[in-house]
Amino acid sequence: MLDEVMTAAAAAGGTAVVEAAGSDLWAWFRTRCARLVGRGDPDREGEALERLDRTAAALAAGEDEGEREWQREVQARVWRGEFAALLESVAAAERDELVAGLDALRARTGGEETGGAVSGNTFRGPVAFQTGAHSTQDIRFGTAG
């Protein structure tokens, strides 16, 4: 049986999946989430990617706001259950790592500053853009590059 911290982590993970689906973060999120669920097993990771894609498709398929909201609740519960089952299936040391991973996913989708998400920008003309901590770039514009 999961304690309160793990139950909260599973619930936050389910919410994070729903919040990330269809957003600019989705490609990043689905990869990280599948790695977390797969725990180093390529087959499990592939299955997780398929389930995440089905979730994104279900969330996008809603015809009106009521249906979309219902689907968000359903998918959040599905993933909460997925994460809870995962947490129950591993040893205590691995649980701590999974809880930290779920917390990192939640932080990235929950609007906390994590140093890298940019959304909704329009750039016209030459642009240099860099994100992340300790990033370096060597940029040259023109043909002399």
PDB file of C-alpha atoms in Angstrom:
ATOM      1  CA  MET A   1       0.000   0.000   0.000  1.00  0.00           C
ATOM      2  CA  LEU A   2       1.272   3.457  -0.905  1.00  0.00           C
ATOM      3  CA  ASP A   3       1.866   6.162   1.671  1.00  0.00           C
ATOM      4  CA  GLU A   4       0.544   9.703   1.258  1.00  0.00           C
ATOM      5  CA  VAL A   5       3.646  10.992  -0.533  1.00  0.00           C
ATOM      6  CA  MET A   6       3.528   8.254  -3.159  1.00  0.00           C
ATOM      7  CA  THR A   7      -0.225   8.589  -3.600  1.00  0.00           C
ATOM      8  CA  ALA A   8       0.210  12.327  -4.116  1.00  0.00           C
ATOM      9  CA  ALA A   9       3.073  11.717  -6.566  1.00  0.00           C
ATOM     10  CA  ALA A  10       0.925   9.293  -8.579  1.00  0.00           C
ATOM     11  CA  ALA A  11      -1.958  11.783  -8.672  1.00  0.00           C
ATOM     12  CA  ALA A  12       0.364  14.629  -9.667  1.00  0.00           C
ATOM     13  CA  GLY A  13       1.840  12.443 -12.399  1.00  0.00           C
ATOM     14  CA  GLY A  14      -1.624  11.722 -13.793  1.00  0.00           C
ATOM     15  CA  THR A  15      -2.445  15.410 -13.825  1.00  0.00           C
ATOM     16  CA  ALA A  16       0.892  16.199 -15.469  1.00  0.00           C
ATOM     17  CA  VAL A  17       0.155  13.799 -18.338  1.00  0.00           C
ATOM     18  CA  VAL A  18      -3.146  15.538 -19.021  1.00  0.00           C
ATOM     19  CA  GLU A  19      -1.625  19.017 -18.769  1.00  0.00           C
ATOM     20  CA  ALA A  20       1.269  18.159 -21.086  1.00  0.00           C
ATOM     21  CA  ALA A  21      -0.808  16.437 -23.785  1.00  0.00           C
ATOM     22  CA  GLY A  22      -1.374  18.794 -26.687  1.00  0.00           C
ATOM     23  CA  SER A  23       0.992  21.414 -25.288  1.00  0.00           C
ATOM     24  CA  ASP A  24       4.356  22.564 -26.571  1.00  0.00           C
ATOM     25  CA  LEU A  25       5.929  20.322 -23.932  1.00  0.00           C
ATOM     26  CA  TRP A  26       4.326  17.114 -25.183  1.00  0.00           C
ATOM     27  CA  ALA A  27       7.256  15.719 -27.207  1.00  0.00           C
ATOM     28  CA  TRP A  28       9.640  16.294 -24.309  1.00  0.00           C
ATOM     29  CA  PHE A  29       7.151  15.067 -21.729  1.00  0.00           C
ATOM     30  CA  ARG A  30       6.111  11.847 -23.481  1.00  0.00           C
ATOM     31  CA  THR A  31       9.741  10.817 -23.939  1.00  0.00           C
ATOM     32  CA  ARG A  32      10.647  11.480 -20.298  1.00  0.00           C
ATOM     33  CA  CYS A  33       7.469   9.892 -18.998  1.00  0.00           C
ATOM     34  CA  ALA A  34       7.978   6.746 -21.103  1.00  0.00           C
ATOM     35  CA  ARG A  35      11.548   6.457 -19.835  1.00  0.00           C
ATOM     36  CA  LEU A  36      10.309   6.752 -16.282  1.00  0.00           C
ATOM     37  CA  VAL A  37       7.604   4.120 -16.778  1.00  0.00           C
ATOM     38  CA  GLY A  38       9.902   1.853 -18.818  1.00  0.00           C
ATOM     39  CA  ARG A  39      12.659   1.857 -16.180  1.00  0.00           C
ATOM     40  CA  GLY A  40      15.312   0.851 -18.706  1.00  0.00           C
ATOM     41  CA  ASP A  41      13.243  -1.752 -20.540  1.00  0.00           C
ATOM     42  CA  PRO A  42      12.767  -0.751 -24.214  1.00  0.00           C
ATOM     43  CA  ASP A  43       9.601  -2.858 -24.547  1.00  0.00           C
ATOM     44  CA  ARG A  44       7.960  -1.230 -21.518  1.00  0.00           C
ATOM     45  CA  GLU A  45       9.071   2.168 -22.760  1.00  0.00           C
ATOM     46  CA  GLY A  46       7.520   1.499 -26.173  1.00  0.00           C
ATOM     47  CA  GLU A  47       4.269   0.391 -24.555  1.00  0.00           C
ATOM     48  CA  ALA A  48       4.247   3.549 -22.447  1.00  0.00           C
ATOM     49  CA  LEU A  49       4.745   5.677 -25.573  1.00  0.00           C
ATOM     50  CA  GLU A  50       1.778   3.956 -27.218  1.00  0.00           C
ATOM     51  CA  ARG A  51      -0.415   4.539 -24.148  1.00  0.00           C
ATOM     52  CA  LEU A  52       0.680   8.178 -23.975  1.00  0.00           C
ATOM     53  CA  ASP A  53      -0.173   8.631 -27.653  1.00  0.00           C
ATOM     54  CA  ARG A  54      -3.610   7.079 -27.088  1.00  0.00           C
ATOM     55  CA  THR A  55      -4.113   9.465 -24.181  1.00  0.00           C
ATOM     56  CA  ALA A  56      -3.182  12.474 -26.322  1.00  0.00           C
ATOM     57  CA  ALA A  57      -5.536  11.305 -29.077  1.00  0.00           C
ATOM     58  CA  ALA A  58      -8.395  10.799 -26.610  1.00  0.00           C
ATOM     59  CA  LEU A  59      -7.863  14.263 -25.166  1.00  0.00           C
ATOM     60  CA  ALA A  60      -7.813  15.852 -28.617  1.00  0.00           C
ATOM     61  CA  ALA A  61     -10.944  14.052 -29.794  1.00  0.00           C
ATOM     62  CA  GLY A  62     -13.442  15.853 -27.569  1.00  0.00           C
ATOM     63  CA  GLU A  63     -16.068  17.732 -29.562  1.00  0.00           C
ATOM     64  CA  ASP A  64     -17.058  20.222 -26.879  1.00  0.00           C
ATOM     65  CA  GLU A  65     -15.613  21.568 -23.641  1.00  0.00           C
ATOM     66  CA  GLY A  66     -17.731  19.264 -21.467  1.00  0.00           C
ATOM     67  CA  GLU A  67     -16.510  16.183 -23.290  1.00  0.00           C
ATOM     68  CA  ARG A  68     -12.904  17.407 -23.202  1.00  0.00           C
ATOM     69  CA  GLU A  69     -13.134  18.044 -19.454  1.00  0.00           C
ATOM     70  CA  TRP A  70     -14.609  14.587 -18.869  1.00  0.00           C
ATOM     71  CA  GLN A  71     -11.799  13.047 -20.939  1.00  0.00           C
ATOM     72  CA  ARG A  72      -9.170  15.005 -18.950  1.00  0.00           C
ATOM     73  CA  GLU A  73     -10.581  13.582 -15.712  1.00  0.00           C
ATOM     74  CA  VAL A  74     -10.687  10.044 -17.099  1.00  0.00           C
ATOM     75  CA  GLN A  75      -7.149  10.185 -18.453  1.00  0.00           C
ATOM     76  CA  ALA A  76      -5.783  11.727 -15.253  1.00  0.00           C
ATOM     77  CA  ARG A  77      -7.333   8.830 -13.286  1.00  0.00           C
ATOM     78  CA  VAL A  78      -5.938   6.279 -15.744  1.00  0.00           C
ATOM     79  CA  TRP A  79      -2.417   7.638 -15.380  1.00  0.00           C
ATOM     80  CA  ARG A  80      -2.762   8.064 -11.620  1.00  0.00           C
ATOM     81  CA  GLY A  81      -3.545   4.347 -11.495  1.00  0.00           C
ATOM     82  CA  GLU A  82      -0.656   3.559 -13.837  1.00  0.00           C
ATOM     83  CA  PHE A  83       1.806   5.453 -11.654  1.00  0.00           C
ATOM     84  CA  ALA A  84       0.378   4.004  -8.420  1.00  0.00           C
ATOM     85  CA  ALA A  85       0.702   0.451  -9.768  1.00  0.00           C
ATOM     86  CA  LEU A  86       4.248   1.202 -10.876  1.00  0.00           C
ATOM     87  CA  LEU A  87       5.174   2.576  -7.455  1.00  0.00           C
ATOM     88  CA  GLU A  88       3.682  -0.475  -5.728  1.00  0.00           C
ATOM     89  CA  SER A  89       5.584  -2.868  -7.992  1.00  0.00           C
ATOM     90  CA  VAL A  90       9.122  -1.717  -7.212  1.00  0.00           C
ATOM     91  CA  ALA A  91      11.455  -1.848  -4.231  1.00  0.00           C
ATOM     92  CA  ALA A  92      11.609   1.063  -1.803  1.00  0.00           C
ATOM     93  CA  ALA A  93      14.840   2.517  -3.212  1.00  0.00           C
ATOM     94  CA  GLU A  94      13.431   2.611  -6.721  1.00  0.00           C
ATOM     95  CA  ARG A  95      10.197   4.133  -5.400  1.00  0.00           C
ATOM     96  CA  ASP A  96      12.117   7.160  -4.196  1.00  0.00           C
ATOM     97  CA  GLU A  97      13.618   7.610  -7.669  1.00  0.00           C
ATOM     98  CA  LEU A  98      10.197   7.246  -9.297  1.00  0.00           C
ATOM     99  CA  VAL A  99       8.627   9.750  -6.904  1.00  0.00           C
ATOM    100  CA  ALA A 100      11.413  12.212  -7.751  1.00  0.00           C
ATOM    101  CA  GLY A 101      10.861  11.579 -11.466  1.00  0.00           C
ATOM    102  CA  LEU A 102       7.109  12.138 -11.159  1.00  0.00           C
ATOM    103  CA  ASP A 103       7.761  15.305  -9.190  1.00  0.00           C
ATOM    104  CA  ALA A 104      10.093  16.552 -11.938  1.00  0.00           C
ATOM    105  CA  LEU A 105       7.426  15.886 -14.591  1.00  0.00           C
ATOM    106  CA  ARG A 106       4.817  17.678 -12.517  1.00  0.00           C
ATOM    107  CA  ALA A 107       7.109  20.640 -11.946  1.00  0.00           C
ATOM    108  CA  ARG A 108       7.724  20.980 -15.668  1.00  0.00           C
ATOM    109  CA  THR A 109       4.016  21.041 -16.506  1.00  0.00           C
ATOM    110  CA  GLY A 110       2.837  22.832 -13.367  1.00  0.00           C
ATOM    111  CA  GLY A 111       4.237  26.210 -14.282  1.00  0.00           C
ATOM    112  CA  GLU A 112       7.209  26.125 -11.947  1.00  0.00           C
ATOM    113  CA  GLU A 113      10.387  27.656 -13.329  1.00  0.00           C
ATOM    114  CA  THR A 114      12.624  24.851 -14.492  1.00  0.00           C
ATOM    115  CA  GLY A 115      14.738  26.742 -17.000  1.00  0.00           C
ATOM    116  CA  GLY A 116      13.730  25.777 -20.460  1.00  0.00           C
ATOM    117  CA  ALA A 117      10.119  25.922 -21.546  1.00  0.00           C
ATOM    118  CA  VAL A 118       9.218  28.556 -24.112  1.00  0.00           C
ATOM    119  CA  SER A 119       5.838  28.726 -25.732  1.00  0.00           C
ATOM    120  CA  GLY A 120       3.834  30.885 -28.116  1.00  0.00           C
ATOM    121  CA  ASN A 121       6.664  32.986 -29.512  1.00  0.00           C
ATOM    122  CA  THR A 122       6.954  34.364 -33.036  1.00  0.00           C
ATOM    123  CA  PHE A 123      10.351  35.224 -34.461  1.00  0.00           C
ATOM    124  CA  ARG A 124      10.927  37.195 -37.637  1.00  0.00           C
ATOM    125  CA  GLY A 125      14.400  37.586 -39.077  1.00  0.00           C
ATOM    126  CA  PRO A 126      17.676  36.137 -37.814  1.00  0.00           C
ATOM    127  CA  VAL A 127      17.267  34.778 -34.334  1.00  0.00           C
ATOM    128  CA  ALA A 128      19.554  33.097 -31.844  1.00  0.00           C
ATOM    129  CA  PHE A 129      17.707  31.248 -29.134  1.00  0.00           C
ATOM    130  CA  GLN A 130      19.155  29.342 -26.209  1.00  0.00           C
ATOM    131  CA  THR A 131      17.558  27.602 -23.234  1.00  0.00           C
ATOM    132  CA  GLY A 132      18.729  25.572 -20.303  1.00  0.00           C
ATOM    133  CA  ALA A 133      21.368  25.904 -17.666  1.00  0.00           C
ATOM    134  CA  HIS A 134      24.992  25.827 -18.770  1.00  0.00           C
ATOM    135  CA  SER A 135      24.113  25.837 -22.471  1.00  0.00           C
ATOM    136  CA  THR A 136      26.646  27.074 -24.988  1.00  0.00           C
ATOM    137  CA  GLN A 137      26.214  28.078 -28.601  1.00  0.00           C
ATOM    138  CA  ASP A 138      28.500  29.095 -31.442  1.00  0.00           C
ATOM    139  CA  ILE A 139      26.258  30.932 -33.918  1.00  0.00           C
ATOM    140  CA  ARG A 140      27.216  32.513 -37.205  1.00  0.00           C
ATOM    141  CA  PHE A 141      24.770  34.199 -39.560  1.00  0.00           C
ATOM    142  CA  GLY A 142      25.430  34.500 -43.265  1.00  0.00           C
ATOM    143  CA  THR A 143      27.364  32.391 -45.737  1.00  0.00           C
ATOM    144  CA  ALA A 144      30.792  32.641 -44.031  1.00  0.00           C
ATOM    145  CA  GLY A 145      29.515  30.351 -41.208  1.00  0.00           C
TER     146      GLY A 145
END
